[in-house]
PDB file of C-alpha atoms in Angstrom:
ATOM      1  CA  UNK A   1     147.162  98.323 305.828  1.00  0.00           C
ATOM      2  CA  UNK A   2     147.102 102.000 306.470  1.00  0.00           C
ATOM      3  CA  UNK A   3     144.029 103.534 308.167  1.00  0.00           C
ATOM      4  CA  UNK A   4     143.957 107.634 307.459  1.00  0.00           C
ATOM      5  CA  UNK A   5     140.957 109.972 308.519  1.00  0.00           C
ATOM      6  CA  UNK A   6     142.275 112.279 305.420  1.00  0.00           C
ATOM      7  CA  UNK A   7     141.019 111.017 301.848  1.00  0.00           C
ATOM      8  CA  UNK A   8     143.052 113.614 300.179  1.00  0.00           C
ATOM      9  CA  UNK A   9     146.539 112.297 301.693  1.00  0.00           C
ATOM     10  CA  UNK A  10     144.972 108.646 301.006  1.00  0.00           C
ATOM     11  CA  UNK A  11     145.302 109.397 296.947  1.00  0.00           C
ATOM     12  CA  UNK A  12     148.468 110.906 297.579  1.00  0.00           C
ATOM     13  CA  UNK A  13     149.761 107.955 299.445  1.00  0.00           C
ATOM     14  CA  UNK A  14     148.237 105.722 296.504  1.00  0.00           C
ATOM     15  CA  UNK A  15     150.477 107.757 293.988  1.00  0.00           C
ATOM     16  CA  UNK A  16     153.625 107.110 296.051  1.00  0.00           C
ATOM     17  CA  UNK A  17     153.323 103.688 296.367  1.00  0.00           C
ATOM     18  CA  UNK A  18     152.344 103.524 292.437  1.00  0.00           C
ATOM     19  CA  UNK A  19     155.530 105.517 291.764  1.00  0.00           C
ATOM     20  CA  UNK A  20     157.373 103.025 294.025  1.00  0.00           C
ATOM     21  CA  UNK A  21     155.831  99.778 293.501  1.00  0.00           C
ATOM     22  CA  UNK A  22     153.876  99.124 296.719  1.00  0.00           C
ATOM     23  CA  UNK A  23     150.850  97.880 296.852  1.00  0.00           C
ATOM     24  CA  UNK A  24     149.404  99.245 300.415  1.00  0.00           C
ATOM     25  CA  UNK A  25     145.697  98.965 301.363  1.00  0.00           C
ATOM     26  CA  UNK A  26     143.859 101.985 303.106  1.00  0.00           C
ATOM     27  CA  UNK A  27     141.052 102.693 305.069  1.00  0.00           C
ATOM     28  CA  UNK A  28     139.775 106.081 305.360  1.00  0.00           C
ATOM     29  CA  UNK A  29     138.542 106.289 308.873  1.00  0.00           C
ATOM     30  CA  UNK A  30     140.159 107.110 312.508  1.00  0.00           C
ATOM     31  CA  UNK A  31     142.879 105.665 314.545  1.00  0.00           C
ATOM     32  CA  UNK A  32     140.428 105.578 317.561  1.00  0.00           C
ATOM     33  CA  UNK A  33     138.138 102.478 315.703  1.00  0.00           C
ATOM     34  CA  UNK A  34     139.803 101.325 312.504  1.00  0.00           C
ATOM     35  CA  UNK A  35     137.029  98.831 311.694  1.00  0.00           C
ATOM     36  CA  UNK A  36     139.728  96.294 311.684  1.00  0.00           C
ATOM     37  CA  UNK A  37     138.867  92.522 312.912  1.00  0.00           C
ATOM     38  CA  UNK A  38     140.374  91.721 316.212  1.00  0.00           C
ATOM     39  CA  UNK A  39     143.705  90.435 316.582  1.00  0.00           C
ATOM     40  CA  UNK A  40     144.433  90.653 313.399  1.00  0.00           C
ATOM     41  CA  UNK A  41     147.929  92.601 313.347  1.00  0.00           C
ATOM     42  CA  UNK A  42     151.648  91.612 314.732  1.00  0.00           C
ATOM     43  CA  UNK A  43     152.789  95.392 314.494  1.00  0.00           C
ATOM     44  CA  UNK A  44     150.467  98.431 314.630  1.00  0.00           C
ATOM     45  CA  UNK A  45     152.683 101.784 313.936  1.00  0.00           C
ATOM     46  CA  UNK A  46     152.028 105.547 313.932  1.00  0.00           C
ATOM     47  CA  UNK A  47     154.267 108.463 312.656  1.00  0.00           C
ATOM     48  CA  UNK A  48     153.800 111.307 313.560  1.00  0.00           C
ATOM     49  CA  UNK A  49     150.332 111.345 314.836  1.00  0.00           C
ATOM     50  CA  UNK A  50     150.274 110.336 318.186  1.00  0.00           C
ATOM     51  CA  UNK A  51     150.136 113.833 319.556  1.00  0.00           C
ATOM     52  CA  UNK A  52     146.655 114.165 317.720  1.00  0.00           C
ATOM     53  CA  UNK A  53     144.873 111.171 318.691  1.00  0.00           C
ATOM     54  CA  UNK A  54     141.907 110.454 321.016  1.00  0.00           C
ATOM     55  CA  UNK A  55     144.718 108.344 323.192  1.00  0.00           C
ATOM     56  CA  UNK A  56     142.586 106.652 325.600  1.00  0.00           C
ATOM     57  CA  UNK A  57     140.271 105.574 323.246  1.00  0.00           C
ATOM     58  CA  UNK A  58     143.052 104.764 320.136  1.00  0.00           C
ATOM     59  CA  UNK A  59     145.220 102.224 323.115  1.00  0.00           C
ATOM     60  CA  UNK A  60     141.894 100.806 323.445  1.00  0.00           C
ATOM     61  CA  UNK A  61     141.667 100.151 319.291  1.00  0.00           C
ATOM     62  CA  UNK A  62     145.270  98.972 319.053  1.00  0.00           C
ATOM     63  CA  UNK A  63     144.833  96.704 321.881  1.00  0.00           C
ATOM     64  CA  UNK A  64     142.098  94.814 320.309  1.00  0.00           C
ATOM     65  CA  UNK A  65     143.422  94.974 316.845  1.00  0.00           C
ATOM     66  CA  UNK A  66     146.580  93.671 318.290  1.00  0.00           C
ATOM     67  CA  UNK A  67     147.646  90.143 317.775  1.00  0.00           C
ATOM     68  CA  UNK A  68     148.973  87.794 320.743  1.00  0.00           C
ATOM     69  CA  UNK A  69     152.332  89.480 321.825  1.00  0.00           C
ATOM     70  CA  UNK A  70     151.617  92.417 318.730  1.00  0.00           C
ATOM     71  CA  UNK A  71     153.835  95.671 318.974  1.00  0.00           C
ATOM     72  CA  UNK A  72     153.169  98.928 319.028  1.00  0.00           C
ATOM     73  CA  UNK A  73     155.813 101.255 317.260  1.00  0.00           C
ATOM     74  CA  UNK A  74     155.339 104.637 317.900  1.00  0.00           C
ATOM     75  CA  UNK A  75     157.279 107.150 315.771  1.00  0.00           C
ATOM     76  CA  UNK A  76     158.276 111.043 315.528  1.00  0.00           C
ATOM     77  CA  UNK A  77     160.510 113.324 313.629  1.00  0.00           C
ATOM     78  CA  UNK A  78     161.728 116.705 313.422  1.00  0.00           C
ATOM     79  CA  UNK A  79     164.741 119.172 312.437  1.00  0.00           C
ATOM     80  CA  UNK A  80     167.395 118.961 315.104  1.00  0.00           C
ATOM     81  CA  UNK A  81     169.856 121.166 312.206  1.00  0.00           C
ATOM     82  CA  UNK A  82     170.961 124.766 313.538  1.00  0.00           C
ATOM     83  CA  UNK A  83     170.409 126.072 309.721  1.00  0.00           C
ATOM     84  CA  UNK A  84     169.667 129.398 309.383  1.00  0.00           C
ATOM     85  CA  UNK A  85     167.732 127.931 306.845  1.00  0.00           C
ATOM     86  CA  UNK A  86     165.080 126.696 310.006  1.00  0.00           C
ATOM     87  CA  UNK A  87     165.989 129.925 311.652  1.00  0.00           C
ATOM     88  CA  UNK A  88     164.811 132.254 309.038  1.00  0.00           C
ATOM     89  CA  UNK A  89     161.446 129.974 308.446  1.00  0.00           C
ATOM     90  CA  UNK A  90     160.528 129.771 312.287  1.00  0.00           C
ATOM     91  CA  UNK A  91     160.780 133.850 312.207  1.00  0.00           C
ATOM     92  CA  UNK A  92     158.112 134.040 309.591  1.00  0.00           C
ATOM     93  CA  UNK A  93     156.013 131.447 310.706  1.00  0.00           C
ATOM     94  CA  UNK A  94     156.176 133.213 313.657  1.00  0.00           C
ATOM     95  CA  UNK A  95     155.231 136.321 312.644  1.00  0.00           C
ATOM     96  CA  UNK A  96     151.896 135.188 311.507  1.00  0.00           C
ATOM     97  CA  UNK A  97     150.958 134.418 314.607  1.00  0.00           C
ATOM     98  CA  UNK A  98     148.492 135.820 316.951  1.00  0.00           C
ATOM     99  CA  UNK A  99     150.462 135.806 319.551  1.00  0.00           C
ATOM    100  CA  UNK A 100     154.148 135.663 318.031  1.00  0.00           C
ATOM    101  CA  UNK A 101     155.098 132.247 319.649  1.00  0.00           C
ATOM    102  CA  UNK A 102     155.397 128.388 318.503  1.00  0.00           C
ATOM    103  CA  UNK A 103     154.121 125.503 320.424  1.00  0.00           C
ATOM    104  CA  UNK A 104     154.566 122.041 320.229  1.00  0.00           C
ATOM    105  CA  UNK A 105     152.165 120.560 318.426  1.00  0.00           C
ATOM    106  CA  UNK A 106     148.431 118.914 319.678  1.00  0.00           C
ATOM    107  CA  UNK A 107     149.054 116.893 323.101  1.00  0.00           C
ATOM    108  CA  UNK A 108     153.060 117.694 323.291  1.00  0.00           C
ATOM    109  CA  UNK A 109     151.893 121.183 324.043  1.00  0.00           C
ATOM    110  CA  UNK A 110     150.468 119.897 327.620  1.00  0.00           C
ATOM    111  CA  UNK A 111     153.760 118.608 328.719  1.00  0.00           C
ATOM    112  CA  UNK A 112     156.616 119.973 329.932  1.00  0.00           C
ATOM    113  CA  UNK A 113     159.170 116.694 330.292  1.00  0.00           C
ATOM    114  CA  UNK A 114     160.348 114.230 327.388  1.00  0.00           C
ATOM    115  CA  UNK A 115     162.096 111.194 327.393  1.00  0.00           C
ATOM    116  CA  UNK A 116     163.659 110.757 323.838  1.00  0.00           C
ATOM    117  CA  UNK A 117     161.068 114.019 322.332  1.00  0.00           C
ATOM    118  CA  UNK A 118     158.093 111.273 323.828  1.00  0.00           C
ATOM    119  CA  UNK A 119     155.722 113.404 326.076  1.00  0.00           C
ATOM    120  CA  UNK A 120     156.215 111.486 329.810  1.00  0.00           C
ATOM    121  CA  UNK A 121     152.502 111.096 330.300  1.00  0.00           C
ATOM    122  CA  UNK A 122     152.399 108.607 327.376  1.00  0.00           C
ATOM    123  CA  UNK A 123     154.958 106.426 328.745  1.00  0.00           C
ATOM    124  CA  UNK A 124     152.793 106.326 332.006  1.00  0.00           C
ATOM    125  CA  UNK A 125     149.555 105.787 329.699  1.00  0.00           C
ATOM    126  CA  UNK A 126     151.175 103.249 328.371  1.00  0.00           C
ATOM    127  CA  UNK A 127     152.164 101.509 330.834  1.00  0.00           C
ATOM    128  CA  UNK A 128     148.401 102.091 332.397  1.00  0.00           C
ATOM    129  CA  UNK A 129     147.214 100.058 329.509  1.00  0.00           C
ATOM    130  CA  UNK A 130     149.466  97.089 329.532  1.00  0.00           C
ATOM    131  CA  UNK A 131     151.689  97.806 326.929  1.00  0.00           C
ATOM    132  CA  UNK A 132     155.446  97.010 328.236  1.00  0.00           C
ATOM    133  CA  UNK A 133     158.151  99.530 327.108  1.00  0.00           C
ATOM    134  CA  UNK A 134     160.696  97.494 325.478  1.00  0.00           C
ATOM    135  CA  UNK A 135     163.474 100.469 323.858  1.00  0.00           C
ATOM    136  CA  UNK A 136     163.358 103.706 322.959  1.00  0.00           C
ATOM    137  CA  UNK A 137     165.890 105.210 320.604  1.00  0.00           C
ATOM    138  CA  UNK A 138     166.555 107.801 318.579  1.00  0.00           C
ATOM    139  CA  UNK A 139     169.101 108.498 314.559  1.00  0.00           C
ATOM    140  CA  UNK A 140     169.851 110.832 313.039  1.00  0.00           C
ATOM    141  CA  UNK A 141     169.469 111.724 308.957  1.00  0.00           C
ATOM    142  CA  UNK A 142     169.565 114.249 306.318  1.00  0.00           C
ATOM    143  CA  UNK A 143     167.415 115.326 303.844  1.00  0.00           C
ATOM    144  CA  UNK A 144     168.718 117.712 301.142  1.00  0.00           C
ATOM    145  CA  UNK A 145     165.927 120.301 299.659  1.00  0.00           C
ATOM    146  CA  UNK A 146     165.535 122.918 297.126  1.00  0.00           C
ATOM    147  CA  UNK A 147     163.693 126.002 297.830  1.00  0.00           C
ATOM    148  CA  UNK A 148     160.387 124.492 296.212  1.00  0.00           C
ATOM    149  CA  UNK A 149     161.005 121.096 298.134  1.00  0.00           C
ATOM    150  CA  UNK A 150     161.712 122.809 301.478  1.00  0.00           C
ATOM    151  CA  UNK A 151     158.180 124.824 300.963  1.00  0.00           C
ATOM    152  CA  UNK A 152     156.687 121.615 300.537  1.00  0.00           C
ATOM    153  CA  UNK A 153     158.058 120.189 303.756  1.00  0.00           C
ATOM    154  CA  UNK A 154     157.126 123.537 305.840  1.00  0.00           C
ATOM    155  CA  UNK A 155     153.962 123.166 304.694  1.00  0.00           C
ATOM    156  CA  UNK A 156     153.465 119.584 306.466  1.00  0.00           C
ATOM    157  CA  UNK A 157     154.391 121.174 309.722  1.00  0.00           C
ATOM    158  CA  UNK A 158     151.753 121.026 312.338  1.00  0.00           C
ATOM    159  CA  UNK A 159     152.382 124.982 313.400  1.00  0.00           C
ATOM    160  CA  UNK A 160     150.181 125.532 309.778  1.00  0.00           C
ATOM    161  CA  UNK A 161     147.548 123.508 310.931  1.00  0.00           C
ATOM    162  CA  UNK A 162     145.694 126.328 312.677  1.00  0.00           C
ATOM    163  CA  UNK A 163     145.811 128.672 309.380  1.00  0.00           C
ATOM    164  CA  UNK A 164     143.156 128.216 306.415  1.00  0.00           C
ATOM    165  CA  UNK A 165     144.295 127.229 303.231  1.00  0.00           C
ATOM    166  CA  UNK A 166     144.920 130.818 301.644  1.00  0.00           C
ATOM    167  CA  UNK A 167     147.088 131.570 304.924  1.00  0.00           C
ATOM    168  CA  UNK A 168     148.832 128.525 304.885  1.00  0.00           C
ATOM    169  CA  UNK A 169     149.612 129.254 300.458  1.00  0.00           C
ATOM    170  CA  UNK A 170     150.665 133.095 301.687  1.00  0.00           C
ATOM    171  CA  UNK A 171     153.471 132.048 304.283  1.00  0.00           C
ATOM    172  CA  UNK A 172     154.874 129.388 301.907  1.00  0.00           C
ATOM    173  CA  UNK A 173     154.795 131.724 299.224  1.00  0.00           C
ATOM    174  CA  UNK A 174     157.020 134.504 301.840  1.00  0.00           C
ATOM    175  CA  UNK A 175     159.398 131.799 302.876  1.00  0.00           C
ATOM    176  CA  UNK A 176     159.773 130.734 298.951  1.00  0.00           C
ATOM    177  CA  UNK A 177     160.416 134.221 298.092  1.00  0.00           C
ATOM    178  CA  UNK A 178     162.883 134.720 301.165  1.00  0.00           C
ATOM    179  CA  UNK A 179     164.427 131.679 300.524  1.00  0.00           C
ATOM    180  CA  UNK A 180     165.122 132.553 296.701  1.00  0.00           C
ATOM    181  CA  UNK A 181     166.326 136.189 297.554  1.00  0.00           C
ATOM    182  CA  UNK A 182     168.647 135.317 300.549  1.00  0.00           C
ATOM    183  CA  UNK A 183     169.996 131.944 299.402  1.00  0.00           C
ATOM    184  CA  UNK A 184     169.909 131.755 295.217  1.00  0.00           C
ATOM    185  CA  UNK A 185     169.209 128.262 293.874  1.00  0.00           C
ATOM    186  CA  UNK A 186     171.150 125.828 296.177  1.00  0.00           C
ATOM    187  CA  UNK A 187     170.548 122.374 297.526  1.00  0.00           C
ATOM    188  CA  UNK A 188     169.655 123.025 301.771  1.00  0.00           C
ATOM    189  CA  UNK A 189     170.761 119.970 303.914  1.00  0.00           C
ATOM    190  CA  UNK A 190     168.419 119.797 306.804  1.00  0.00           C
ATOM    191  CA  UNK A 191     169.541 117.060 309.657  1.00  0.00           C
ATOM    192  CA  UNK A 192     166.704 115.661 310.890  1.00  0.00           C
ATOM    193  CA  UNK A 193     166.064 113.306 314.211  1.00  0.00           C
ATOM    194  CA  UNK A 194     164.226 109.814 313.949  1.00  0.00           C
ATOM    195  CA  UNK A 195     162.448 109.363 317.396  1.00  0.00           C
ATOM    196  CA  UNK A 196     161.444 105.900 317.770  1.00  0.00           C
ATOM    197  CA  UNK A 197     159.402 103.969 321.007  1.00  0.00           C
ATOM    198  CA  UNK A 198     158.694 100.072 320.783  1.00  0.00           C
ATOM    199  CA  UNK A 199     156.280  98.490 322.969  1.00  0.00           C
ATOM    200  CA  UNK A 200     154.996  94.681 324.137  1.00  0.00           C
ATOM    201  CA  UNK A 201     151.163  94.493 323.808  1.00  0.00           C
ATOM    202  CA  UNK A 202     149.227  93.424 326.401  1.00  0.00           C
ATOM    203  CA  UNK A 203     151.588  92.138 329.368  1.00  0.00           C
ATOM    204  CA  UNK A 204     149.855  90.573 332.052  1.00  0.00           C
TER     205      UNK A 204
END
């Protein structure tokens, strides 16, 4: 079951799973109240989203969707490569900017200590609502891109998130360009980190 507030990324998800032969259920509504009966799940999981969510109210959600000794998995990723590749993007993502700089994305932009690229408030919050830390560990991969696939991947990033639509289609269409000019048509291996949290549910 996947629960996503965005319809468009819904159809997207159907195609992938068509394309791979999964057959995955979604619900287009929020994190923070699903919909879902109660106690229905053994493992609720979120990638890459935590930083966005309501998180008082979404612990409150998984809690009562959350079987009898359920998990929570809580997942991140990112580029940990030194590529110049990253380099050269960051400068003209940058650039656009009003005020020249990056920040970390929704809530991670509040903190200034991580434990494994995990914010420490949410381990406290966690904690706060019962849910008992069980590991937290990281890997490593790589993902190889051309210049048309790395575009595609920038264009995830949550630093675009703040541009419209046309602003977010102009940068891409700069870093293709760069990309093209600087580099040619080659294959760019981008090592990634797989940030990974596992929780108990409900300890007493």
């Amino acid at each position: 079951m996947g629960v996503e507030p965005s319809a468009e990324l819904i159809e997207q998800a159907k195609v992938i799973d068509k394309s791979e032969g999964n057959i995955i259920e979604y619900i287009n509504t929020y994190a923070e109240s699903t919909t879902l009966n109660n106690g229905l799940f053994d493992y609720v999981t979120v990638l890459r989203a935590w930083h966005w969510f309501n998180r008082e109210k979404t612990l409150d959600e998984i809690k009562r969707i959350l079987a009898k000794k359920g998990k929570l998995i809580v997942m991140d990723s990112g580029f940990i490569s030194k590529s110049k590749v990253i380099d050269d993007t960051i400068q003209i993502i940058k650039a656009h900017m009003p005020n020249g700089e990056l920040k970390p994305a929704g809530a991670k932009a509040e903190s200034k200590q991580f434990i494994n690229n995990f914010p420490v408030e949410w381990f406290k919050e966690w904690q706060e609502h019962k849910f008992d830390l069980k590991e937290t560990f990281k890997f490593n991969y790589t993902v190889s891109f051309t210049n048309e696939d790395w575009c595609g991947r920038v264009g995830s990033l949550s630093w675009l998130s703040g541009f419209t639509e046309n602003q977010r289609n102009e940068i891409l269409d700069e870093i293709y360009t760069h990309l093209v000019k600087e580099y040619g048509d080659i294959q760019h291996n981008i090592q990634h980190g797989c940030f990974i949290t596992i929780l108990n549910g409900c300890v007493s």
